[in-house]
mmCIF file of C-alpha atoms (C1' of nucleotides) in Angstrom:
data_model
loop_
_atom_site.group_PDB
_atom_site.id
_atom_site.type_symbol
_atom_site.label_atom_id
_atom_site.label_comp_id
_atom_site.label_asym_id
_atom_site.label_seq_id
_atom_site.Cartn_x
_atom_site.Cartn_y
_atom_site.Cartn_z
ATOM 1 C CA MET P 1 91.620 216.291 135.370
ATOM 2 C CA LYS P 2 88.434 217.553 136.955
ATOM 3 C CA LYS P 3 86.394 215.284 134.700
ATOM 4 C CA ASN P 4 87.230 212.208 136.712
ATOM 5 C CA ALA P 5 86.219 213.911 139.926
ATOM 6 C CA GLU P 6 82.926 214.836 138.346
ATOM 7 C CA PHE P 7 82.428 211.213 137.445
ATOM 8 C CA LEU P 8 82.909 210.204 141.061
ATOM 9 C CA ASN P 9 80.475 212.912 142.081
ATOM 10 C CA ARG P 10 78.051 211.484 139.535
ATOM 11 C CA ASN P 11 77.962 214.424 137.189
ATOM 12 C CA ILE P 12 78.457 212.439 134.022
ATOM 13 C CA THR P 13 78.681 214.264 130.707
ATOM 14 C CA ILE P 14 77.659 212.577 127.484
ATOM 15 C CA GLY P 15 81.327 212.231 126.532
ATOM 16 C CA ILE P 16 82.174 210.344 129.714
ATOM 17 C CA LEU P 17 79.094 208.186 129.346
ATOM 18 C CA SER P 18 80.193 207.400 125.815
ATOM 19 C CA LYS P 19 83.678 206.383 126.895
ATOM 20 C CA GLU P 20 82.400 204.281 129.793
ATOM 21 C CA THR P 21 79.897 202.356 127.708
ATOM 22 C CA GLY P 22 81.546 202.270 124.295
ATOM 23 C CA VAL P 23 78.373 203.758 122.804
ATOM 24 C CA LYS P 24 79.001 206.687 120.476
ATOM 25 C CA ILE P 25 77.721 210.128 121.488
ATOM 26 C CA GLU P 26 75.463 210.364 118.458
ATOM 27 C CA THR P 27 73.989 206.966 119.288
ATOM 28 C CA ILE P 28 73.252 208.043 122.861
ATOM 29 C CA ARG P 29 71.363 211.077 121.563
ATOM 30 C CA TYR P 30 69.577 208.819 119.099
ATOM 31 C CA TYR P 31 68.489 206.503 121.932
ATOM 32 C CA GLU P 32 67.081 209.502 123.733
ATOM 33 C CA LYS P 33 65.239 210.626 120.623
ATOM 34 C CA VAL P 34 63.542 207.273 120.127
ATOM 35 C CA GLY P 35 62.778 206.923 123.826
ATOM 36 C CA VAL P 36 64.801 203.893 124.879
ATOM 37 C CA LEU P 37 67.040 206.031 127.108
ATOM 38 C CA PRO P 38 65.176 208.703 129.126
ATOM 39 C CA ALA P 39 66.095 212.369 128.602
ATOM 40 C CA PRO P 40 68.417 213.419 131.431
ATOM 41 C CA PRO P 41 68.429 216.822 133.175
ATOM 42 C CA ARG P 42 70.457 219.606 131.585
ATOM 43 C CA THR P 43 72.821 222.334 132.717
ATOM 44 C CA ASP P 44 71.822 225.990 132.223
ATOM 45 C CA GLY P 45 73.823 225.924 129.015
ATOM 46 C CA GLY P 46 71.885 222.917 127.740
ATOM 47 C CA TYR P 47 74.402 220.121 128.391
ATOM 48 C CA ARG P 48 73.021 216.693 129.295
ATOM 49 C CA VAL P 49 73.903 215.493 132.805
ATOM 50 C CA TYR P 50 73.745 211.753 133.502
ATOM 51 C CA ASP P 51 74.253 209.616 136.600
ATOM 52 C CA LEU P 52 75.112 205.983 137.356
ATOM 53 C CA ASN P 53 71.587 204.774 136.618
ATOM 54 C CA TYR P 54 71.895 205.996 133.047
ATOM 55 C CA LEU P 55 75.253 204.263 132.806
ATOM 56 C CA LYS P 56 73.749 200.936 133.846
ATOM 57 C CA ARG P 57 70.814 201.306 131.550
ATOM 58 C CA LEU P 58 72.963 202.197 128.576
ATOM 59 C CA LYS P 59 75.341 199.272 129.109
ATOM 60 C CA PHE P 60 72.327 197.005 129.241
ATOM 61 C CA ILE P 61 70.952 198.420 126.001
ATOM 62 C CA ARG P 62 74.265 198.079 124.241
ATOM 63 C CA ARG P 63 74.750 194.474 125.252
ATOM 64 C CA CYS P 64 71.207 193.519 124.319
ATOM 65 C CA ARG P 65 71.759 195.013 120.886
ATOM 66 C CA GLU P 66 74.885 192.906 120.484
ATOM 67 C CA LEU P 67 72.768 189.917 121.420
ATOM 68 C CA GLY P 68 70.418 190.661 118.542
ATOM 69 C CA PHE P 69 67.421 192.232 120.282
ATOM 70 C CA THR P 70 65.617 195.107 118.577
ATOM 71 C CA LEU P 71 65.257 198.457 120.331
ATOM 72 C CA GLU P 72 61.570 197.641 120.567
ATOM 73 C CA LYS P 73 62.277 194.411 122.490
ATOM 74 C CA ILE P 74 64.801 196.133 124.690
ATOM 75 C CA SER P 75 62.230 198.771 125.566
ATOM 76 C CA SER P 76 59.811 196.117 126.710
ATOM 77 C CA LEU P 77 62.558 194.489 128.783
ATOM 78 C CA LEU P 78 63.356 197.848 130.328
ATOM 79 C CA ARG P 79 59.729 198.336 131.234
ATOM 80 C CA LEU P 80 60.379 195.593 133.788
ATOM 81 C CA VAL P 81 62.913 197.870 135.420
ATOM 82 C CA ASP P 82 60.243 200.490 135.893
ATOM 83 C CA SER P 83 57.749 197.814 136.735
ATOM 84 C CA HIS P 84 56.140 199.680 139.603
ATOM 85 C CA ASN P 85 53.614 200.892 137.061
ATOM 86 C CA TYR P 86 52.734 197.449 135.800
ATOM 87 C CA THR P 87 50.580 194.603 136.952
ATOM 88 C CA CYS P 88 51.843 191.129 137.605
ATOM 89 C CA ASN P 89 50.129 189.777 134.537
ATOM 90 C CA GLU P 90 51.743 192.322 132.267
ATOM 91 C CA ILE P 91 55.131 191.419 133.643
ATOM 92 C CA LYS P 92 54.529 187.716 133.255
ATOM 93 C CA ASP P 93 53.500 188.383 129.703
ATOM 94 C CA ILE P 94 56.687 190.262 128.872
ATOM 95 C CA THR P 95 59.025 187.872 130.651
ATOM 96 C CA SER P 96 57.596 184.715 129.180
ATOM 97 C CA LYS P 97 57.771 186.079 125.647
ATOM 98 C CA GLN P 98 61.362 187.184 126.084
ATOM 99 C CA LEU P 99 62.254 183.916 127.800
ATOM 100 C CA SER P 100 61.419 181.742 124.830
ATOM 101 C CA GLU P 101 63.391 184.003 122.519
ATOM 102 C CA VAL P 102 66.361 184.005 124.860
ATOM 103 C CA ARG P 103 66.287 180.230 125.148
ATOM 104 C CA HIS P 104 66.133 179.802 121.396
ATOM 105 C CA LYS P 105 69.142 182.069 121.008
ATOM 106 C CA ILE P 106 71.083 180.145 123.617
ATOM 107 C CA SER P 107 70.458 176.799 121.976
ATOM 108 C CA ASP P 108 71.497 178.052 118.551
ATOM 109 C CA LEU P 109 74.624 179.667 119.913
ATOM 110 C CA LYS P 110 75.516 176.415 121.666
ATOM 111 C CA ARG P 111 75.314 174.521 118.406
ATOM 112 C CA LEU P 112 77.526 177.131 116.807
ATOM 113 C CA GLU P 113 79.945 176.909 119.717
ATOM 114 C CA LYS P 114 80.212 173.138 119.377
ATOM 115 C CA ILE P 115 81.052 173.329 115.693
ATOM 116 C CA LEU P 116 83.550 176.141 116.102
ATOM 117 C CA LYS P 117 85.246 174.218 118.897
ATOM 118 C CA GLU P 118 85.428 171.090 116.794
ATOM 119 C CA MET P 119 86.853 173.011 113.873
ATOM 120 C CA THR P 120 89.525 174.635 115.973
ATOM 121 C CA GLY P 121 90.378 171.219 117.321
ATOM 122 C CA LYS P 122 90.635 169.636 113.916
ATOM 123 C CA CYS P 123 92.795 172.435 112.593
ATOM 124 C CA GLU P 124 95.983 171.128 114.101
ATOM 125 C CA GLY P 125 98.135 169.260 111.644
ATOM 126 C CA GLY P 126 98.041 171.825 108.876
ATOM 127 C CA LYS P 127 95.321 170.050 106.939
ATOM 128 C CA VAL P 128 91.983 171.695 106.291
ATOM 129 C CA PRO P 129 88.984 169.706 107.516
ATOM 130 C CA GLU P 130 85.717 169.322 105.688
ATOM 131 C CA CYS P 131 83.581 172.146 106.943
ATOM 132 C CA PRO P 132 80.435 171.262 108.943
ATOM 133 C CA ILE P 133 79.576 174.834 109.840
ATOM 134 C CA LEU P 134 76.487 175.129 107.690
ATOM 135 C CA ASP P 135 74.958 172.006 109.197
ATOM 136 C CA ALA P 136 75.338 173.461 112.661
ATOM 137 C CA LEU P 137 72.412 175.810 112.263
ATOM 138 C CA TYR P 138 70.639 173.942 109.535
ATOM 139 C CA LYS P 139 68.689 171.538 111.756
ATOM 140 C CA MET Q 1 51.364 170.668 92.716
ATOM 141 C CA LYS Q 2 54.335 170.411 90.416
ATOM 142 C CA LYS Q 3 56.268 172.879 92.568
ATOM 143 C CA ASN Q 4 56.837 170.306 95.240
ATOM 144 C CA ALA Q 5 58.090 167.787 92.703
ATOM 145 C CA GLU Q 6 60.500 170.406 91.451
ATOM 146 C CA PHE Q 7 61.702 170.885 94.976
ATOM 147 C CA LEU Q 8 62.445 167.200 95.275
ATOM 148 C CA ASN Q 9 64.229 167.357 91.954
ATOM 149 C CA ARG Q 10 66.218 170.251 93.357
ATOM 150 C CA ASN Q 11 64.958 172.937 91.017
ATOM 151 C CA ILE Q 12 64.231 175.488 93.673
ATOM 152 C CA THR Q 13 62.720 178.840 92.695
ATOM 153 C CA ILE Q 14 63.310 181.940 94.768
ATOM 154 C CA GLY Q 15 59.751 181.711 96.069
ATOM 155 C CA ILE Q 16 60.232 178.176 97.365
ATOM 156 C CA LEU Q 17 63.574 179.118 98.859
ATOM 157 C CA SER Q 18 61.865 182.013 100.587
ATOM 158 C CA LYS Q 19 59.142 179.824 102.066
ATOM 159 C CA GLU Q 20 61.581 177.148 103.184
ATOM 160 C CA THR Q 21 63.907 179.570 104.949
ATOM 161 C CA GLY Q 22 61.566 182.282 106.109
ATOM 162 C CA VAL Q 23 63.754 184.841 104.328
ATOM 163 C CA LYS Q 24 61.815 187.274 102.149
ATOM 164 C CA ILE Q 25 62.372 187.186 98.395
ATOM 165 C CA GLU Q 26 63.657 190.755 98.359
ATOM 166 C CA THR Q 27 66.127 189.923 101.103
ATOM 167 C CA ILE Q 28 67.430 186.932 99.161
ATOM 168 C CA ARG Q 29 68.061 189.147 96.167
ATOM 169 C CA TYR Q 30 69.711 191.661 98.468
ATOM 170 C CA TYR Q 31 72.027 188.984 99.873
ATOM 171 C CA GLU Q 32 73.015 188.132 96.333
ATOM 172 C CA LYS Q 33 73.661 191.781 95.540
ATOM 173 C CA VAL Q 34 75.989 192.276 98.489
ATOM 174 C CA GLY Q 35 77.728 188.951 97.876
ATOM 175 C CA VAL Q 36 76.873 186.911 100.976
ATOM 176 C CA LEU Q 37 74.792 184.468 98.905
ATOM 177 C CA PRO Q 38 76.315 183.497 95.529
ATOM 178 C CA ALA Q 39 74.402 184.277 92.343
ATOM 179 C CA PRO Q 40 72.669 181.068 91.210
ATOM 180 C CA PRO Q 41 72.209 179.927 87.602
ATOM 181 C CA ARG Q 42 69.203 181.261 85.692
ATOM 182 C CA THR Q 43 66.577 179.892 83.342
ATOM 183 C CA ASP Q 44 66.426 181.189 79.764
ATOM 184 C CA GLY Q 45 63.756 183.592 80.955
ATOM 185 C CA GLY Q 46 66.050 184.946 83.659
ATOM 186 C CA TYR Q 47 64.589 183.175 86.722
ATOM 187 C CA ARG Q 48 66.992 182.206 89.497
ATOM 188 C CA VAL Q 49 67.357 178.453 90.070
ATOM 189 C CA TYR Q 50 68.637 177.289 93.459
ATOM 190 C CA ASP Q 51 69.508 173.892 94.947
ATOM 191 C CA LEU Q 52 69.825 172.397 98.433
ATOM 192 C CA ASN Q 53 73.230 173.966 99.029
ATOM 193 C CA TYR Q 54 71.735 177.418 98.667
ATOM 194 C CA LEU Q 55 68.993 176.410 101.061
ATOM 195 C CA LYS Q 56 71.509 175.369 103.709
ATOM 196 C CA ARG Q 57 73.571 178.460 103.248
ATOM 197 C CA LEU Q 58 70.605 180.770 103.468
ATOM 198 C CA LYS Q 59 69.248 179.162 106.629
ATOM 199 C CA PHE Q 60 72.661 179.591 108.156
ATOM 200 C CA ILE Q 61 72.827 183.260 107.188
ATOM 201 C CA ARG Q 62 69.379 183.955 108.568
ATOM 202 C CA ARG Q 63 69.993 182.371 111.919
ATOM 203 C CA CYS Q 64 73.370 184.025 112.311
ATOM 204 C CA ARG Q 65 71.720 187.375 111.686
ATOM 205 C CA GLU Q 66 69.164 186.637 114.388
ATOM 206 C CA LEU Q 67 72.063 185.875 116.689
ATOM 207 C CA GLY Q 68 73.468 189.322 116.141
ATOM 208 C CA PHE Q 69 76.294 188.698 113.679
ATOM 209 C CA THR Q 70 76.873 191.241 110.930
ATOM 210 C CA LEU Q 71 76.793 190.187 107.293
ATOM 211 C CA GLU Q 72 80.521 190.881 107.302
ATOM 212 C CA LYS Q 73 81.096 188.354 110.113
ATOM 213 C CA ILE Q 74 78.825 185.838 108.466
ATOM 214 C CA SER Q 75 80.777 186.193 105.256
ATOM 215 C CA SER Q 76 83.962 185.413 107.098
ATOM 216 C CA LEU Q 77 82.339 182.360 108.637
ATOM 217 C CA LEU Q 78 81.104 181.245 105.251
ATOM 218 C CA ARG Q 79 84.542 181.634 103.775
ATOM 219 C CA LEU Q 80 85.421 178.743 106.048
ATOM 220 C CA VAL Q 81 82.903 176.613 104.237
ATOM 221 C CA ASP Q 82 84.724 177.240 100.997
ATOM 222 C CA SER Q 83 87.956 176.945 102.881
ATOM 223 C CA HIS Q 84 89.947 175.070 100.311
ATOM 224 C CA ASN Q 85 91.669 178.380 99.688
ATOM 225 C CA TYR Q 86 92.570 178.995 103.305
ATOM 226 C CA THR Q 87 95.344 177.737 105.520
ATOM 227 C CA CYS Q 88 94.747 176.045 108.815
ATOM 228 C CA ASN Q 89 96.080 179.001 110.745
ATOM 229 C CA GLU Q 90 93.736 181.425 109.058
ATOM 230 C CA ILE Q 91 90.826 179.175 109.893
ATOM 231 C CA LYS Q 92 91.901 178.814 113.496
ATOM 232 C CA ASP Q 93 92.196 182.545 113.751
ATOM 233 C CA ILE Q 94 88.667 183.203 112.534
ATOM 234 C CA THR Q 95 87.058 180.356 114.445
ATOM 235 C CA SER Q 96 88.671 181.134 117.763
ATOM 236 C CA LYS Q 97 87.644 184.776 117.521
ATOM 237 C CA GLN Q 98 84.066 183.790 116.732
ATOM 238 C CA LEU Q 99 84.161 181.178 119.466
ATOM 239 C CA SER Q 100 85.002 183.609 122.230
ATOM 240 C CA GLU Q 101 82.338 185.989 120.981
ATOM 241 C CA VAL Q 102 79.783 183.184 120.904
ATOM 242 C CA ARG Q 103 80.698 182.090 124.424
ATOM 243 C CA HIS Q 104 80.360 185.603 125.714
ATOM 244 C CA LYS Q 105 76.908 185.849 124.163
ATOM 245 C CA ILE Q 106 75.825 182.547 125.659
ATOM 246 C CA SER Q 107 76.866 183.551 129.154
ATOM 247 C CA ASP Q 108 75.079 186.882 128.929
ATOM 248 C CA LEU Q 109 71.925 185.265 127.607
ATOM 249 C CA LYS Q 110 72.019 182.748 130.430
ATOM 250 C CA ARG Q 111 72.149 185.516 132.994
ATOM 251 C CA LEU Q 112 69.214 187.135 131.249
ATOM 252 C CA GLU Q 113 67.331 183.848 131.217
ATOM 253 C CA LYS Q 114 67.899 183.337 134.935
ATOM 254 C CA ILE Q 115 66.572 186.798 135.800
ATOM 255 C CA LEU Q 116 63.514 186.458 133.593
ATOM 256 C CA LYS Q 117 62.735 183.040 135.031
ATOM 257 C CA GLU Q 118 63.049 184.305 138.593
ATOM 258 C CA MET Q 119 60.767 187.235 137.869
ATOM 259 C CA THR Q 120 58.067 185.048 136.399
ATOM 260 C CA GLY Q 121 58.326 182.838 139.463
ATOM 261 C CA LYS Q 122 58.029 185.745 141.880
ATOM 262 C CA CYS Q 123 55.006 187.119 140.070
ATOM 263 C CA GLU Q 124 52.506 184.892 141.787
ATOM 264 C CA GLY Q 125 50.473 186.485 144.519
ATOM 265 C CA GLY Q 126 49.592 189.639 142.626
ATOM 266 C CA LYS Q 127 52.606 191.482 143.929
ATOM 267 C CA VAL Q 128 55.193 192.913 141.562
ATOM 268 C CA PRO Q 129 58.797 191.911 142.251
ATOM 269 C CA GLU Q 130 61.769 194.264 142.229
ATOM 270 C CA CYS Q 131 63.457 193.989 138.858
ATOM 271 C CA PRO Q 132 67.187 193.200 138.892
ATOM 272 C CA ILE Q 133 67.414 192.980 135.114
ATOM 273 C CA LEU Q 134 69.909 195.798 134.607
ATOM 274 C CA ASP Q 135 72.406 194.104 136.879
ATOM 275 C CA ALA Q 136 72.214 190.931 134.822
ATOM 276 C CA LEU Q 137 74.397 192.363 132.076
ATOM 277 C CA TYR Q 138 76.131 195.041 134.081
ATOM 278 C CA LYS Q 139 78.978 193.064 135.687
ATOM 279 C "C1'" DA E 1 47.284 180.040 73.596
ATOM 280 C "C1'" DT E 2 45.901 181.886 77.773
ATOM 281 C "C1'" DG E 3 45.521 183.351 82.471
ATOM 282 C "C1'" DA E 4 46.819 182.884 87.240
ATOM 283 C "C1'" DA E 5 50.798 182.544 89.704
ATOM 284 C "C1'" DC E 6 55.172 183.466 89.675
ATOM 285 C "C1'" DC E 7 59.544 186.107 88.690
ATOM 286 C "C1'" DC E 8 62.377 190.199 87.005
ATOM 287 C "C1'" DT E 9 64.676 195.109 87.823
ATOM 288 C "C1'" DC E 10 64.520 199.514 89.885
ATOM 289 C "C1'" DT E 11 63.416 202.921 93.166
ATOM 290 C "C1'" DA E 12 62.083 204.446 97.528
ATOM 291 C "C1'" DG E 13 61.257 203.848 102.435
ATOM 292 C "C1'" DG E 14 62.238 202.316 107.456
ATOM 293 C "C1'" DG E 15 65.154 200.995 111.611
ATOM 294 C "C1'" DA E 16 69.368 201.701 113.768
ATOM 295 C "C1'" DC E 17 72.941 203.996 113.667
ATOM 296 C "C1'" DT E 18 77.156 207.365 112.052
ATOM 297 C "C1'" DA E 19 79.398 211.441 110.220
ATOM 298 C "C1'" DC E 20 79.598 216.081 109.377
ATOM 299 C "C1'" DA E 21 78.570 221.299 109.502
ATOM 300 C "C1'" DG E 22 77.917 225.280 111.956
ATOM 301 C "C1'" DG E 23 77.655 227.052 116.182
ATOM 302 C "C1'" DG E 24 77.278 227.526 121.605
ATOM 303 C "C1'" DT E 25 79.340 226.199 126.537
ATOM 304 C "C1'" DC E 26 82.763 225.179 130.083
ATOM 305 C "C1'" DA E 27 86.600 225.842 133.022
ATOM 306 C "C1'" DA E 28 91.546 226.413 133.649
ATOM 307 C "C1'" DG E 29 95.359 229.619 132.692
ATOM 308 C "C1'" DG E 30 97.051 234.165 131.866
ATOM 309 C "C1'" DC R 1 87.764 238.890 133.702
ATOM 310 C "C1'" DC R 2 88.820 237.167 129.369
ATOM 311 C "C1'" DT R 3 90.613 233.953 126.336
ATOM 312 C "C1'" DT R 4 91.182 229.362 124.382
ATOM 313 C "C1'" DG R 5 90.810 224.636 123.533
ATOM 314 C "C1'" DA R 6 88.126 220.808 124.678
ATOM 315 C "C1'" DC R 7 83.690 219.723 124.940
ATOM 316 C "C1'" DC R 8 78.645 219.952 123.847
ATOM 317 C "C1'" DC R 9 74.402 221.435 121.107
ATOM 318 C "C1'" DT R 10 70.957 220.784 117.003
ATOM 319 C "C1'" DG R 11 70.219 219.837 112.653
ATOM 320 C "C1'" DT R 12 70.868 217.171 108.083
ATOM 321 C "C1'" DA R 13 72.635 213.683 105.244
ATOM 322 C "C1'" DG R 14 74.629 209.157 104.584
ATOM 323 C "C1'" DT R 15 75.337 203.960 105.712
ATOM 324 C "C1'" DC R 16 73.820 199.161 106.489
ATOM 325 C "C1'" DC R 17 70.290 195.819 106.265
ATOM 326 C "C1'" DC R 18 66.458 195.019 104.858
ATOM 327 C "C1'" DT R 19 61.223 195.673 102.952
ATOM 328 C "C1'" DA R 20 57.399 197.428 99.949
ATOM 329 C "C1'" DG R 21 55.744 198.771 95.537
ATOM 330 C "C1'" DA R 22 55.548 199.927 90.575
ATOM 331 C "C1'" DG R 23 55.735 198.315 86.072
ATOM 332 C "C1'" DG R 24 56.527 194.641 83.391
ATOM 333 C "C1'" DG R 25 58.152 189.721 81.671
ATOM 334 C "C1'" DT R 26 57.929 184.168 82.337
ATOM 335 C "C1'" DT R 27 55.920 179.658 83.363
ATOM 336 C "C1'" DC R 28 52.946 175.986 82.908
ATOM 337 C "C1'" DA R 29 48.468 173.492 83.584
ATOM 338 C "C1'" DT R 30 44.469 173.587 81.140
#
DNA sequence: ATGAACCCTCTAGGGACTACAGGGTCAAGG
DNA sequence: CCTTGACCCTGTAGTCCCTAGAGGGTTCAT
């Protein structure tokens, strides 16, 4: 109906934002409350009105959460987005800290991937292989 | 002291297990309560006694949590370890689902890594770069 | 046998959501 | 213009995954 037109005109309600991002309405309001998503403007009646920037930001937050970052960490990543207010050294500080965490996560996930791939491969002839999953992340 | 000798003899107390894995004692007990870590045998006085298998399992659980898996997912992964009760098809089903999720996470983290690395690089001459971090996971 | 270091259970709190309850707003149709 | 159903608002309480603390028992080297 009209809703879709509003979306194209960038008047995004919280319900549309929720559907577009897969983040529940209550969670969006929670993110606003704790400050990781800025408070948007409101209609006269008090409804939140978002635009495409909020959409981007929220998708980013959601994915980072799925990748195991805390809201705290995500906030410091998002500070880079608004980095006009920060000095080069502050940015280098944030990025280098996040970089080592990201790299650690990648290497662990790769080990997990290898094992899962091997297991799927071995599971062909109906016989159950000895399971090496624990060793994958044991190091 | 004697503690270390006990460790070599595989009589691992909850405190040693905690130190070895970096998982807090309370969390270990919590994992037992919710069933993701099996209840170990006890001494006459009621102390938990672990061995190297518990150590492996716990390290695995911890790292999976850091990688953003729920305890539920981890349980289903661990069921593979005790997979004598499962058919090959069930195992393939679980592993391939986890595999695609893991691959998705890796690719997202790599995009994030690239952006962070580029930003650090650009932050040289005292000027702050434009931050393209939101686009990294936006697709 | 004793004391420091360790462990036990139980309850309560925090972070990150999630699910109502009770009520107000919006806009399309009559 | 007024209704009506879909949508939104602000609480508050509950869930999951831990984490801290109280109050008390166990272990073992000396």
